[in-house]
mmCIF file of C-alpha atoms in Angstrom:
data_model
loop_
_atom_site.group_PDB
_atom_site.id
_atom_site.type_symbol
_atom_site.label_atom_id
_atom_site.label_comp_id
_atom_site.label_asym_id
_atom_site.label_seq_id
_atom_site.Cartn_x
_atom_site.Cartn_y
_atom_site.Cartn_z
ATOM 1 C CA MET Q 88 -13.912 35.752 -15.437
ATOM 2 C CA ASN Q 89 -14.230 33.444 -18.452
ATOM 3 C CA LYS Q 90 -10.683 32.119 -17.937
ATOM 4 C CA ILE Q 91 -11.481 31.226 -14.338
ATOM 5 C CA TYR Q 92 -14.708 29.535 -15.468
ATOM 6 C CA TYR Q 93 -12.952 27.462 -18.134
ATOM 7 C CA LYS Q 94 -10.124 26.482 -15.791
ATOM 8 C CA THR Q 95 -12.683 25.290 -13.217
ATOM 9 C CA ILE Q 96 -14.394 23.160 -15.861
ATOM 10 C CA LEU Q 97 -11.005 21.761 -16.883
ATOM 11 C CA VAL Q 98 -10.185 20.805 -13.275
ATOM 12 C CA VAL Q 99 -13.560 19.067 -12.873
ATOM 13 C CA LEU Q 100 -13.039 17.216 -16.161
ATOM 14 C CA LEU Q 101 -9.528 16.116 -15.154
ATOM 15 C CA PHE Q 102 -10.704 14.688 -11.845
ATOM 16 C CA ALA Q 103 -13.726 13.052 -13.486
ATOM 17 C CA LEU Q 104 -11.465 11.273 -15.989
ATOM 18 C CA GLY Q 105 -9.031 10.357 -13.226
ATOM 19 C CA LEU Q 106 -11.890 8.909 -11.184
ATOM 20 C CA LEU Q 107 -13.167 6.949 -14.186
ATOM 21 C CA LEU Q 108 -9.740 5.383 -14.730
ATOM 22 C CA ARG Q 109 -9.861 4.189 -11.140
ATOM 23 C CA VAL Q 110 -13.464 3.028 -10.606
ATOM 24 C CA TYR Q 111 -14.265 1.430 -13.956
ATOM 25 C CA ASN Q 112 -14.726 -2.320 -13.398
ATOM 26 C CA PHE Q 113 -13.354 -1.751 -9.883
ATOM 27 C CA PRO Q 114 -14.143 -5.167 -8.288
ATOM 28 C CA ASN Q 115 -12.326 -7.089 -11.032
ATOM 29 C CA ARG Q 116 -9.302 -4.770 -11.064
ATOM 30 C CA ILE Q 117 -8.468 -4.430 -7.376
ATOM 31 C CA ASN Q 118 -5.352 -6.158 -6.113
ATOM 32 C CA PHE Q 119 -6.036 -8.409 -3.107
ATOM 33 C CA GLY Q 120 -3.075 -10.626 -2.342
ATOM 34 C CA LEU Q 121 -0.715 -11.570 0.466
ATOM 35 C CA GLU Q 122 -0.121 -8.091 1.940
ATOM 36 C CA GLN Q 123 -3.761 -7.098 1.645
ATOM 37 C CA GLY Q 124 -4.893 -10.309 3.354
ATOM 38 C CA ILE Q 125 -2.460 -9.762 6.232
ATOM 39 C CA THR Q 126 -3.399 -6.084 6.562
ATOM 40 C CA LEU Q 127 -7.139 -6.742 6.778
ATOM 41 C CA THR Q 128 -6.667 -9.801 9.013
ATOM 42 C CA THR Q 129 -4.602 -7.745 11.481
ATOM 43 C CA THR Q 130 -7.220 -4.981 11.464
ATOM 44 C CA ALA Q 131 -10.049 -7.463 11.971
ATOM 45 C CA GLU Q 132 -8.184 -9.048 14.891
ATOM 46 C CA TYR Q 133 -7.926 -5.615 16.536
ATOM 47 C CA LEU Q 134 -11.706 -5.351 16.325
ATOM 48 C CA ASN Q 135 -12.291 -8.862 17.640
ATOM 49 C CA GLY Q 136 -10.535 -8.779 20.984
ATOM 50 C CA HIS Q 137 -6.880 -8.803 19.942
ATOM 51 C CA PHE Q 138 -6.101 -5.094 19.955
ATOM 52 C CA SER Q 139 -2.348 -4.512 19.907
ATOM 53 C CA LEU Q 140 0.395 -1.932 19.740
ATOM 54 C CA LEU Q 141 2.600 -4.374 17.841
ATOM 55 C CA GLY Q 142 1.491 -3.511 14.331
ATOM 56 C CA LEU Q 143 1.541 -5.178 10.953
ATOM 57 C CA PRO Q 144 3.841 -8.196 10.357
ATOM 58 C CA ALA Q 145 6.047 -8.219 7.266
ATOM 59 C CA VAL Q 146 6.084 -11.977 6.663
ATOM 60 C CA GLN Q 147 8.580 -11.604 3.820
ATOM 61 C CA ARG Q 148 11.073 -9.765 6.037
ATOM 62 C CA THR Q 149 12.471 -12.112 8.641
ATOM 63 C CA THR Q 150 15.864 -11.808 10.301
ATOM 64 C CA SER Q 151 18.488 -14.528 10.426
ATOM 65 C CA THR Q 152 17.442 -15.115 14.042
ATOM 66 C CA GLY Q 153 13.847 -15.853 12.996
ATOM 67 C CA HIS Q 154 12.216 -12.610 14.116
ATOM 68 C CA GLN Q 155 9.729 -10.750 11.937
ATOM 69 C CA ILE Q 156 9.764 -7.047 11.228
ATOM 70 C CA PHE Q 157 6.566 -5.200 12.152
ATOM 71 C CA SER Q 158 5.347 -1.876 10.798
ATOM 72 C CA ALA Q 159 3.567 0.578 13.104
ATOM 73 C CA PRO Q 160 -0.165 -0.120 13.622
ATOM 74 C CA ILE Q 161 -1.354 3.359 12.583
ATOM 75 C CA TYR Q 162 -2.603 2.225 9.153
ATOM 76 C CA ASN Q 163 -4.628 -0.563 10.773
ATOM 77 C CA TYR Q 164 -6.058 1.944 13.253
ATOM 78 C CA PHE Q 165 -7.096 4.055 10.263
ATOM 79 C CA LEU Q 166 -8.879 1.080 8.670
ATOM 80 C CA MET Q 167 -10.747 0.074 11.833
ATOM 81 C CA PRO Q 168 -13.667 2.561 11.614
ATOM 82 C CA PHE Q 169 -14.172 1.722 7.920
ATOM 83 C CA MET Q 170 -14.308 -1.975 8.791
ATOM 84 C CA LEU Q 171 -16.766 -1.268 11.601
ATOM 85 C CA VAL Q 172 -19.082 0.685 9.301
ATOM 86 C CA PHE Q 173 -18.783 -1.241 6.028
ATOM 87 C CA GLY Q 174 -18.010 -4.761 7.251
ATOM 88 C CA TYR Q 175 -15.293 -7.174 6.140
ATOM 89 C CA ASN Q 176 -15.875 -7.373 2.382
ATOM 90 C CA PRO Q 177 -12.422 -6.739 0.823
ATOM 91 C CA ILE Q 178 -13.880 -5.183 -2.328
ATOM 92 C CA ILE Q 179 -15.776 -2.536 -0.369
ATOM 93 C CA LEU Q 180 -12.823 -1.909 1.959
ATOM 94 C CA THR Q 181 -10.501 -1.280 -0.991
ATOM 95 C CA TYR Q 182 -12.459 1.926 -1.605
ATOM 96 C CA THR Q 183 -10.451 3.303 1.343
ATOM 97 C CA ALA Q 184 -7.377 3.171 -0.916
ATOM 98 C CA LEU Q 185 -9.325 5.040 -3.590
ATOM 99 C CA PHE Q 186 -10.406 7.596 -0.983
ATOM 100 C CA ILE Q 187 -6.811 8.288 0.131
ATOM 101 C CA ASN Q 188 -5.703 8.465 -3.494
ATOM 102 C CA LEU Q 189 -8.319 11.029 -4.496
ATOM 103 C CA ILE Q 190 -7.769 13.118 -1.360
ATOM 104 C CA THR Q 191 -4.071 13.203 -2.231
ATOM 105 C CA GLY Q 192 -4.897 14.388 -5.752
ATOM 106 C CA ALA Q 193 -7.215 17.112 -4.474
ATOM 107 C CA MET Q 194 -4.658 18.274 -1.912
ATOM 108 C CA LEU Q 195 -1.951 18.283 -4.581
ATOM 109 C CA TYR Q 196 -4.038 20.624 -6.710
ATOM 110 C CA LEU Q 197 -5.003 22.939 -3.830
ATOM 111 C CA LEU Q 198 -1.544 23.215 -2.257
ATOM 112 C CA ILE Q 199 0.324 23.725 -5.519
ATOM 113 C CA LYS Q 200 -2.279 26.315 -6.500
ATOM 114 C CA LYS Q 201 -1.260 28.222 -3.354
ATOM 115 C CA LEU Q 202 2.426 27.866 -4.201
ATOM 116 C CA SER Q 203 2.477 28.584 -7.934
ATOM 117 C CA GLY Q 204 -0.985 29.421 -9.230
ATOM 118 C CA GLN Q 205 -3.839 27.534 -10.835
ATOM 119 C CA ARG Q 206 -2.237 26.646 -14.169
ATOM 120 C CA VAL Q 207 0.729 24.925 -12.549
ATOM 121 C CA ALA Q 208 -1.712 23.181 -10.194
ATOM 122 C CA ILE Q 209 -3.715 21.905 -13.172
ATOM 123 C CA PHE Q 210 -0.565 20.519 -14.789
ATOM 124 C CA ALA Q 211 0.411 18.826 -11.502
ATOM 125 C CA ALA Q 212 -3.073 17.318 -11.137
ATOM 126 C CA PHE Q 213 -2.846 16.024 -14.716
ATOM 127 C CA LEU Q 214 0.499 14.331 -14.030
ATOM 128 C CA TYR Q 215 -0.813 12.791 -10.805
ATOM 129 C CA LEU Q 216 -4.223 11.632 -12.028
ATOM 130 C CA PHE Q 217 -2.811 9.870 -15.086
ATOM 131 C CA ASP Q 218 0.254 8.363 -13.429
ATOM 132 C CA MET Q 219 -0.120 4.577 -13.516
ATOM 133 C CA THR Q 220 1.716 4.067 -10.246
ATOM 134 C CA MET Q 221 -0.776 6.335 -8.488
ATOM 135 C CA ILE Q 222 -3.715 4.663 -10.251
ATOM 136 C CA SER Q 223 -2.388 1.283 -9.110
ATOM 137 C CA GLN Q 224 -2.263 2.577 -5.531
ATOM 138 C CA SER Q 225 -5.959 3.439 -5.680
ATOM 139 C CA LEU Q 226 -6.774 -0.205 -6.467
ATOM 140 C CA THR Q 227 -4.792 -1.746 -3.624
ATOM 141 C CA ILE Q 228 -5.143 -1.637 0.144
ATOM 142 C CA TRP Q 229 -1.540 -1.027 1.084
ATOM 143 C CA ILE Q 230 0.226 0.369 4.107
ATOM 144 C CA LEU Q 231 1.993 2.819 1.766
ATOM 145 C CA ASN Q 232 -1.265 4.382 0.483
ATOM 146 C CA PRO Q 233 -0.783 7.506 2.669
ATOM 147 C CA MET Q 234 2.895 8.010 1.751
ATOM 148 C CA PRO Q 235 2.381 10.377 -1.229
ATOM 149 C CA LEU Q 236 0.037 12.512 0.899
ATOM 150 C CA ILE Q 237 2.613 12.703 3.708
ATOM 151 C CA GLY Q 238 5.279 13.649 1.173
ATOM 152 C CA LEU Q 239 2.993 16.291 -0.346
ATOM 153 C CA VAL Q 240 2.181 18.039 2.936
ATOM 154 C CA SER Q 241 5.845 17.896 4.014
ATOM 155 C CA MET Q 242 6.898 19.411 0.690
ATOM 156 C CA TYR Q 243 4.348 22.211 1.039
ATOM 157 C CA LEU Q 244 5.454 23.048 4.581
ATOM 158 C CA ILE Q 245 9.113 23.202 3.537
ATOM 159 C CA ILE Q 246 8.549 25.335 0.426
ATOM 160 C CA LYS Q 247 6.069 27.652 2.128
ATOM 161 C CA ASN Q 248 8.390 28.226 5.087
ATOM 162 C CA HIS Q 249 11.804 27.916 3.450
ATOM 163 C CA GLU Q 250 12.966 31.284 4.748
ATOM 164 C CA ASN Q 251 12.712 30.217 8.379
ATOM 165 C CA ILE Q 252 11.768 26.915 9.987
ATOM 166 C CA THR Q 253 9.818 27.670 13.161
ATOM 167 C CA PRO Q 254 9.151 25.312 16.099
ATOM 168 C CA LYS Q 255 5.580 24.809 14.837
ATOM 169 C CA ILE Q 256 6.782 23.737 11.391
ATOM 170 C CA SER Q 257 9.415 21.490 12.998
ATOM 171 C CA LEU Q 258 6.668 19.826 15.038
ATOM 172 C CA TYR Q 259 4.471 19.279 11.973
ATOM 173 C CA LEU Q 260 7.363 17.810 10.013
ATOM 174 C CA GLY Q 261 8.193 15.557 12.962
ATOM 175 C CA LEU Q 262 4.614 14.307 13.234
ATOM 176 C CA LEU Q 263 4.484 13.570 9.504
ATOM 177 C CA SER Q 264 7.897 11.893 9.597
ATOM 178 C CA GLY Q 265 6.856 9.661 12.483
ATOM 179 C CA LEU Q 266 3.787 8.528 10.543
ATOM 180 C CA ALA Q 267 5.875 7.847 7.450
ATOM 181 C CA LEU Q 268 8.617 5.982 9.349
ATOM 182 C CA GLY Q 269 5.961 3.755 10.894
ATOM 183 C CA LEU Q 270 4.705 2.897 7.410
ATOM 184 C CA GLU Q 271 8.098 2.352 5.775
ATOM 185 C CA TYR Q 272 11.411 2.159 7.631
ATOM 186 C CA MET Q 273 13.347 3.310 4.558
ATOM 187 C CA TYR Q 274 11.857 6.746 5.259
ATOM 188 C CA LEU Q 275 14.694 7.055 7.777
ATOM 189 C CA PHE Q 276 16.895 8.440 4.991
ATOM 190 C CA THR Q 277 14.315 11.151 4.279
ATOM 191 C CA ILE Q 278 14.289 11.950 7.997
ATOM 192 C CA ILE Q 279 18.057 12.415 7.872
ATOM 193 C CA LEU Q 280 17.624 14.907 5.011
ATOM 194 C CA LEU Q 281 14.876 16.727 6.917
ATOM 195 C CA THR Q 282 17.068 16.903 10.009
ATOM 196 C CA ILE Q 283 19.890 18.494 8.022
ATOM 197 C CA TYR Q 284 17.422 20.948 6.469
ATOM 198 C CA ILE Q 285 15.870 21.945 9.818
ATOM 199 C CA VAL Q 286 19.248 22.471 11.460
ATOM 200 C CA TYR Q 287 20.455 24.486 8.470
ATOM 201 C CA ARG Q 288 17.392 26.735 8.071
ATOM 202 C CA SER Q 289 16.296 27.185 11.672
ATOM 203 C CA LYS Q 290 17.357 30.101 13.854
ATOM 204 C CA GLN Q 291 16.954 27.951 16.997
ATOM 205 C CA ARG Q 292 18.691 24.853 15.724
ATOM 206 C CA ILE Q 293 18.917 22.733 18.853
ATOM 207 C CA PHE Q 294 15.430 23.633 20.058
ATOM 208 C CA ASP Q 295 13.753 23.080 16.678
ATOM 209 C CA PHE Q 296 15.594 19.791 16.226
ATOM 210 C CA GLY Q 297 14.295 18.707 19.640
ATOM 211 C CA ILE Q 298 10.747 19.681 18.629
ATOM 212 C CA PHE Q 299 11.143 17.699 15.406
ATOM 213 C CA ILE Q 300 12.189 14.593 17.362
ATOM 214 C CA LEU Q 301 9.294 15.136 19.785
ATOM 215 C CA GLY Q 302 6.812 15.141 16.896
ATOM 216 C CA LEU Q 303 8.417 12.012 15.519
ATOM 217 C CA LEU Q 304 8.084 10.200 18.859
ATOM 218 C CA ILE Q 305 4.458 11.281 19.254
ATOM 219 C CA SER Q 306 3.500 9.720 15.905
ATOM 220 C CA LEU Q 307 5.487 6.588 16.759
ATOM 221 C CA ALA Q 308 3.968 6.345 20.250
ATOM 222 C CA PRO Q 309 2.426 2.849 19.837
ATOM 223 C CA THR Q 310 5.752 1.450 18.605
ATOM 224 C CA VAL Q 311 7.782 3.263 21.262
ATOM 225 C CA ILE Q 312 5.465 2.070 24.046
ATOM 226 C CA PHE Q 313 5.600 -1.502 22.738
ATOM 227 C CA ASP Q 314 9.399 -1.410 22.663
ATOM 228 C CA LEU Q 315 9.614 -0.036 26.195
ATOM 229 C CA ARG Q 316 7.438 -2.902 27.416
ATOM 230 C CA HIS Q 317 9.058 -5.666 25.324
ATOM 231 C CA ASP Q 318 12.823 -5.254 25.564
ATOM 232 C CA TRP Q 319 13.144 -2.995 22.504
ATOM 233 C CA TYR Q 320 11.859 -5.671 20.125
ATOM 234 C CA HIS Q 321 11.547 -3.381 17.088
ATOM 235 C CA MET Q 322 14.953 -1.797 17.589
ATOM 236 C CA ARG Q 323 16.732 -5.118 18.024
ATOM 237 C CA THR Q 324 14.928 -6.722 15.063
ATOM 238 C CA LEU Q 325 15.608 -3.806 12.720
ATOM 239 C CA TRP Q 326 19.261 -3.729 13.751
ATOM 240 C CA GLN Q 327 19.610 -7.449 13.080
ATOM 241 C CA TYR Q 328 17.857 -7.055 9.715
ATOM 242 C CA LEU Q 329 20.282 -4.257 8.812
ATOM 243 C CA LEU Q 330 23.230 -6.510 9.660
ATOM 244 C CA ASP Q 331 21.679 -9.288 7.563
ATOM 245 C CA VAL Q 332 21.316 -6.948 4.583
ATOM 246 C CA ILE Q 333 24.927 -5.788 4.935
ATOM 247 C CA ASN Q 334 26.164 -9.379 5.071
ATOM 248 C CA ASN Q 335 23.827 -10.477 2.256
ATOM 249 C CA PRO Q 336 23.363 -7.495 -0.095
ATOM 250 C CA GLY Q 337 20.931 -9.366 -2.343
ATOM 251 C CA GLN Q 338 18.506 -9.919 0.533
ATOM 252 C CA SER Q 339 16.877 -6.528 0.085
ATOM 253 C CA LYS Q 340 16.953 -3.869 -2.625
ATOM 254 C CA LEU Q 341 15.534 -0.472 -3.380
ATOM 255 C CA SER Q 342 12.188 -0.339 -5.191
ATOM 256 C CA ILE Q 343 10.070 2.472 -6.534
ATOM 257 C CA TYR Q 344 7.749 2.339 -3.514
ATOM 258 C CA HIS Q 345 10.640 3.471 -1.304
ATOM 259 C CA PHE Q 346 10.367 6.855 -3.031
ATOM 260 C CA TYR Q 347 6.595 7.457 -2.924
ATOM 261 C CA GLN Q 348 7.088 10.474 -0.664
ATOM 262 C CA TYR Q 349 8.960 12.188 -3.496
ATOM 263 C CA PHE Q 350 6.265 11.658 -6.130
ATOM 264 C CA PRO Q 351 4.418 14.919 -5.292
ATOM 265 C CA LEU Q 352 7.684 16.839 -5.645
ATOM 266 C CA ALA Q 353 8.236 15.170 -9.027
ATOM 267 C CA PHE Q 354 4.719 16.135 -10.138
ATOM 268 C CA TYR Q 355 5.307 19.702 -8.949
ATOM 269 C CA LEU Q 356 8.627 20.025 -10.793
ATOM 270 C CA GLY Q 357 7.091 18.431 -13.869
ATOM 271 C CA ALA Q 358 4.213 20.901 -13.718
ATOM 272 C CA LEU Q 359 6.641 23.825 -13.521
ATOM 273 C CA VAL Q 360 8.430 22.515 -16.619
ATOM 274 C CA LEU Q 361 5.125 22.066 -18.463
ATOM 275 C CA ASP Q 362 4.074 25.571 -17.508
ATOM 276 C CA LYS Q 363 7.317 26.990 -18.878
ATOM 277 C CA ILE Q 364 6.844 25.053 -22.135
ATOM 278 C CA PHE Q 365 3.209 26.192 -22.304
ATOM 279 C CA LYS Q 366 4.276 29.835 -22.073
ATOM 280 C CA SER Q 367 6.590 29.328 -25.062
ATOM 281 C CA SER Q 368 4.323 27.098 -27.157
ATOM 282 C CA LYS Q 369 0.925 25.652 -26.329
ATOM 283 C CA MET Q 370 1.298 23.149 -29.151
ATOM 284 C CA ILE Q 371 4.577 21.748 -27.812
ATOM 285 C CA ALA Q 372 3.064 21.526 -24.315
ATOM 286 C CA ALA Q 373 0.132 19.534 -25.736
ATOM 287 C CA VAL Q 374 2.520 17.185 -27.546
ATOM 288 C CA VAL Q 375 4.547 16.620 -24.351
ATOM 289 C CA MET Q 376 1.354 15.816 -22.439
ATOM 290 C CA CYS Q 377 0.250 13.349 -25.126
ATOM 291 C CA ILE Q 378 3.648 11.632 -24.999
ATOM 292 C CA TYR Q 379 3.288 11.403 -21.207
ATOM 293 C CA LEU Q 380 -0.127 9.735 -21.564
ATOM 294 C CA ILE Q 381 1.149 7.264 -24.177
ATOM 295 C CA PHE Q 382 4.112 6.358 -21.989
ATOM 296 C CA GLN Q 383 1.884 5.815 -18.936
ATOM 297 C CA PHE Q 384 -0.565 3.554 -20.749
ATOM 298 C CA LYS Q 385 2.321 1.556 -22.251
ATOM 299 C CA THR Q 386 3.929 0.793 -18.884
ATOM 300 C CA GLY Q 387 2.014 -2.451 -18.465
ATOM 301 C CA GLU Q 388 0.731 -1.320 -15.061
ATOM 302 C CA PHE Q 389 -2.770 -0.563 -16.322
ATOM 303 C CA SER Q 390 -5.692 -2.736 -17.337
ATOM 304 C CA PHE Q 391 -9.426 -2.112 -17.541
ATOM 305 C CA THR Q 392 -10.189 -5.828 -17.276
ATOM 306 C CA GLN Q 393 -8.026 -7.449 -14.588
ATOM 307 C CA ALA Q 394 -5.898 -6.840 -11.519
ATOM 308 C CA VAL Q 395 -2.320 -5.924 -12.406
ATOM 309 C CA GLY Q 396 0.390 -7.722 -10.449
ATOM 310 C CA THR Q 397 -1.706 -10.734 -9.431
ATOM 311 C CA ALA Q 398 -2.030 -14.199 -10.946
ATOM 312 C CA LYS Q 399 -3.447 -13.941 -14.456
ATOM 313 C CA PHE Q 400 -7.188 -14.606 -14.655
ATOM 314 C CA MET Q 401 -7.574 -14.517 -10.856
ATOM 315 C CA ASN Q 402 -9.331 -11.589 -9.180
ATOM 316 C CA THR Q 403 -11.081 -10.783 -5.919
ATOM 317 C CA PRO Q 404 -14.646 -11.775 -6.983
ATOM 318 C CA LYS Q 405 -13.292 -15.178 -8.044
ATOM 319 C CA MET Q 406 -11.414 -15.481 -4.761
ATOM 320 C CA MET Q 407 -14.721 -14.826 -2.996
ATOM 321 C CA GLN Q 408 -16.363 -17.597 -5.058
ATOM 322 C CA VAL Q 409 -13.556 -20.008 -4.186
ATOM 323 C CA ALA Q 410 -13.906 -19.200 -0.479
ATOM 324 C CA LYS Q 411 -17.659 -19.796 -0.638
ATOM 325 C CA ALA Q 412 -17.143 -23.182 -2.304
ATOM 326 C CA ILE Q 413 -14.689 -24.201 0.438
ATOM 327 C CA ALA Q 414 -17.001 -22.925 3.185
ATOM 328 C CA ASP Q 415 -19.960 -24.805 1.676
ATOM 329 C CA ASP Q 416 -17.969 -28.056 1.768
ATOM 330 C CA ASN Q 417 -18.355 -27.975 5.579
ATOM 331 C CA SER Q 418 -15.015 -29.560 6.473
ATOM 332 C CA THR Q 419 -13.424 -29.273 9.906
ATOM 333 C CA ASN Q 420 -9.718 -29.312 10.722
ATOM 334 C CA PHE Q 421 -8.948 -28.033 7.232
ATOM 335 C CA ASN Q 422 -6.293 -25.796 5.756
ATOM 336 C CA VAL Q 423 -5.807 -23.922 2.482
ATOM 337 C CA VAL Q 424 -3.008 -23.498 -0.062
ATOM 338 C CA TYR Q 425 -2.744 -21.049 -2.940
ATOM 339 C CA MET Q 426 -0.371 -22.152 -5.691
ATOM 340 C CA SER Q 427 0.828 -18.682 -6.645
ATOM 341 C CA GLN Q 428 4.328 -17.344 -7.175
ATOM 342 C CA ALA Q 429 4.090 -14.910 -4.252
ATOM 343 C CA GLU Q 430 3.083 -17.269 -1.458
ATOM 344 C CA HIS Q 431 1.440 -20.602 -0.722
ATOM 345 C CA ARG Q 432 -0.300 -19.965 2.569
ATOM 346 C CA ALA Q 433 -3.275 -18.149 1.057
ATOM 347 C CA TYR Q 434 -3.473 -15.148 3.387
ATOM 348 C CA SER Q 435 -6.079 -13.391 1.258
ATOM 349 C CA LEU Q 436 -8.209 -16.547 0.994
ATOM 350 C CA ARG Q 437 -7.881 -17.104 4.752
ATOM 351 C CA TYR Q 438 -9.163 -13.610 5.465
ATOM 352 C CA ILE Q 439 -12.247 -14.117 3.281
ATOM 353 C CA LEU Q 440 -12.980 -17.534 4.794
ATOM 354 C CA ILE Q 441 -12.753 -16.275 8.377
ATOM 355 C CA TYR Q 442 -14.301 -12.809 8.207
ATOM 356 C CA VAL Q 443 -16.692 -13.037 5.253
ATOM 357 C CA PHE Q 444 -17.917 -16.655 5.469
ATOM 358 C CA GLY Q 445 -17.248 -17.381 9.153
ATOM 359 C CA VAL Q 446 -15.168 -20.574 8.791
ATOM 360 C CA LYS Q 447 -11.646 -20.779 10.184
ATOM 361 C CA PRO Q 448 -8.811 -22.771 8.600
ATOM 362 C CA MET Q 449 -6.101 -24.199 10.804
ATOM 363 C CA GLU Q 450 -3.066 -21.992 11.458
ATOM 364 C CA ILE Q 451 -0.176 -21.628 9.018
ATOM 365 C CA ASP Q 452 2.092 -23.766 11.208
ATOM 366 C CA GLN Q 453 -0.450 -26.611 11.464
ATOM 367 C CA TYR Q 454 -0.285 -28.048 7.952
ATOM 368 C CA PRO Q 455 1.176 -31.392 9.145
ATOM 369 C CA SER Q 456 -1.895 -32.015 11.340
ATOM 370 C CA THR Q 457 -4.442 -30.952 8.714
ATOM 371 C CA LYS Q 458 -7.180 -33.499 7.956
ATOM 372 C CA HIS Q 459 -8.545 -31.781 4.839
ATOM 373 C CA LEU Q 460 -6.614 -29.521 2.482
ATOM 374 C CA TYR Q 461 -8.016 -27.245 -0.209
ATOM 375 C CA VAL Q 462 -5.554 -26.187 -2.908
ATOM 376 C CA LEU Q 463 -6.335 -23.316 -5.258
ATOM 377 C CA ALA Q 464 -4.327 -23.565 -8.484
ATOM 378 C CA ALA Q 465 -4.441 -22.679 -12.152
ATOM 379 C CA SER Q 466 -6.274 -25.442 -14.022
ATOM 380 C CA ASP Q 467 -3.341 -25.995 -16.393
ATOM 381 C CA ARG Q 468 -0.762 -26.344 -13.608
ATOM 382 C CA ASP Q 469 1.075 -29.650 -13.325
ATOM 383 C CA MET Q 470 0.348 -30.643 -9.720
ATOM 384 C CA SER Q 471 3.035 -33.324 -9.750
ATOM 385 C CA LYS Q 472 5.870 -30.779 -9.941
ATOM 386 C CA ASP Q 473 7.251 -28.206 -7.504
ATOM 387 C CA ILE Q 474 4.942 -29.179 -4.679
ATOM 388 C CA PRO Q 475 5.422 -26.893 -1.646
ATOM 389 C CA TRP Q 476 5.907 -27.965 1.962
ATOM 390 C CA GLU Q 477 2.367 -26.882 2.787
ATOM 391 C CA ILE Q 478 1.129 -29.844 0.749
ATOM 392 C CA THR Q 479 3.884 -32.437 1.212
ATOM 393 C CA SER Q 480 3.875 -32.072 5.001
ATOM 394 C CA THR Q 481 0.248 -33.244 5.219
ATOM 395 C CA ASN Q 482 0.775 -36.739 3.756
ATOM 396 C CA LEU Q 483 -2.662 -36.361 2.173
ATOM 397 C CA SER Q 484 -3.662 -37.434 -1.336
ATOM 398 C CA SER Q 485 -5.694 -35.492 -3.877
ATOM 399 C CA ARG Q 486 -9.329 -36.609 -4.137
ATOM 400 C CA GLY Q 487 -9.972 -34.490 -7.199
ATOM 401 C CA ILE Q 488 -11.401 -31.119 -8.115
ATOM 402 C CA ILE Q 489 -14.335 -29.824 -6.069
ATOM 403 C CA TYR Q 490 -14.741 -26.432 -7.722
ATOM 404 C CA ARG Q 491 -13.975 -24.603 -10.961
ATOM 405 C CA THR Q 492 -14.172 -20.838 -11.391
ATOM 406 C CA ASP Q 493 -16.726 -19.579 -13.885
ATOM 407 C CA ASP Q 494 -14.105 -19.433 -16.663
ATOM 408 C CA SER Q 495 -12.528 -22.764 -15.542
ATOM 409 C CA ARG Q 496 -9.058 -21.184 -15.428
ATOM 410 C CA PHE Q 497 -8.674 -21.904 -11.700
ATOM 411 C CA VAL Q 498 -9.718 -24.970 -9.767
ATOM 412 C CA VAL Q 499 -9.850 -26.129 -6.149
ATOM 413 C CA TYR Q 500 -8.371 -29.540 -5.342
ATOM 414 C CA LYS Q 501 -9.333 -31.322 -2.155
ATOM 415 C CA TYR Q 502 -6.742 -33.467 -0.376
ATOM 416 C CA GLU Q 503 -7.795 -35.954 2.319
#
């Protein structure tokens, strides 16, 4: 009885510490950049009369023929009720990422407890809660937020039913795979592995494979319907992008986020190893766990003070201040530029201007006809060098700085 009591306290303590690592100084640490601005803008458009089956544009993935790749709209559909209830504030909406992240952690503990007992589940929860990649996910609205959860449930279904894959399990795996493929097209390779597994383990191979494909199509229904109505746009665009990648291998490369579905399996295997070490020597297990913590905090992906992966000294509260300063200037026919390394068209700033402060910049293809231009840049940046098309195409001249952030590290120039 005492062991159960102490283990329960340990689980509560683990999740409390994991939560603290995520929520401490939350507004200043969340990552709100290009992808987040596009994601929330697309969701807001769905709520404001532009509902679509098309999905989320990947502006950084364009084919040689000029067509953009779109992800399935399911993640935006998920965000819609949160936006309806909590409004458009990006800081508040980022708590949805934290919600998914914590649910994934709780499910990881509960499902692995069913598979291998409470101690292994505690080790797995420890590995998950203190993994910097997972902590980073909780601070960023990202279409891949649900991927570890999808991978976790798929892993559980496979391990729990490894003796025989039934039609019901095939359907569940198909539904999960369809969701994942809609979020990240590289999941196709995981689907190929799942197909081989289902055919190998099932007693009704053809039937169960058909059920698996049915589940996949059900989850991808918005994309499938859109393609049927628009000359297979997604299929043709993805095929062209594949040909582009083959002809230009450097155009795209594998990244760690392509493997998020396998993170729960890694935590599970790591927990099994820790449990085996623990049985031999509790001291060695403690040392291994300490080394794991040191390694995680030394990765450079963690900070208590600022957003990791964004421009240094810029965060979402400051972006909100910048947007308010631009809105208060009361210009019409204006556009915005963000002098960052990732992009210049200020998608995150645009979202805040439109949906938080109610002022609308001109479109991203209308820079040449802009009458007023606001440029957000680091205060020490040389504005006479490396000027992007978004500024040069306007033929406007800088009239000086109209706003400085509270620490004066970023400024807003106005061009007229």
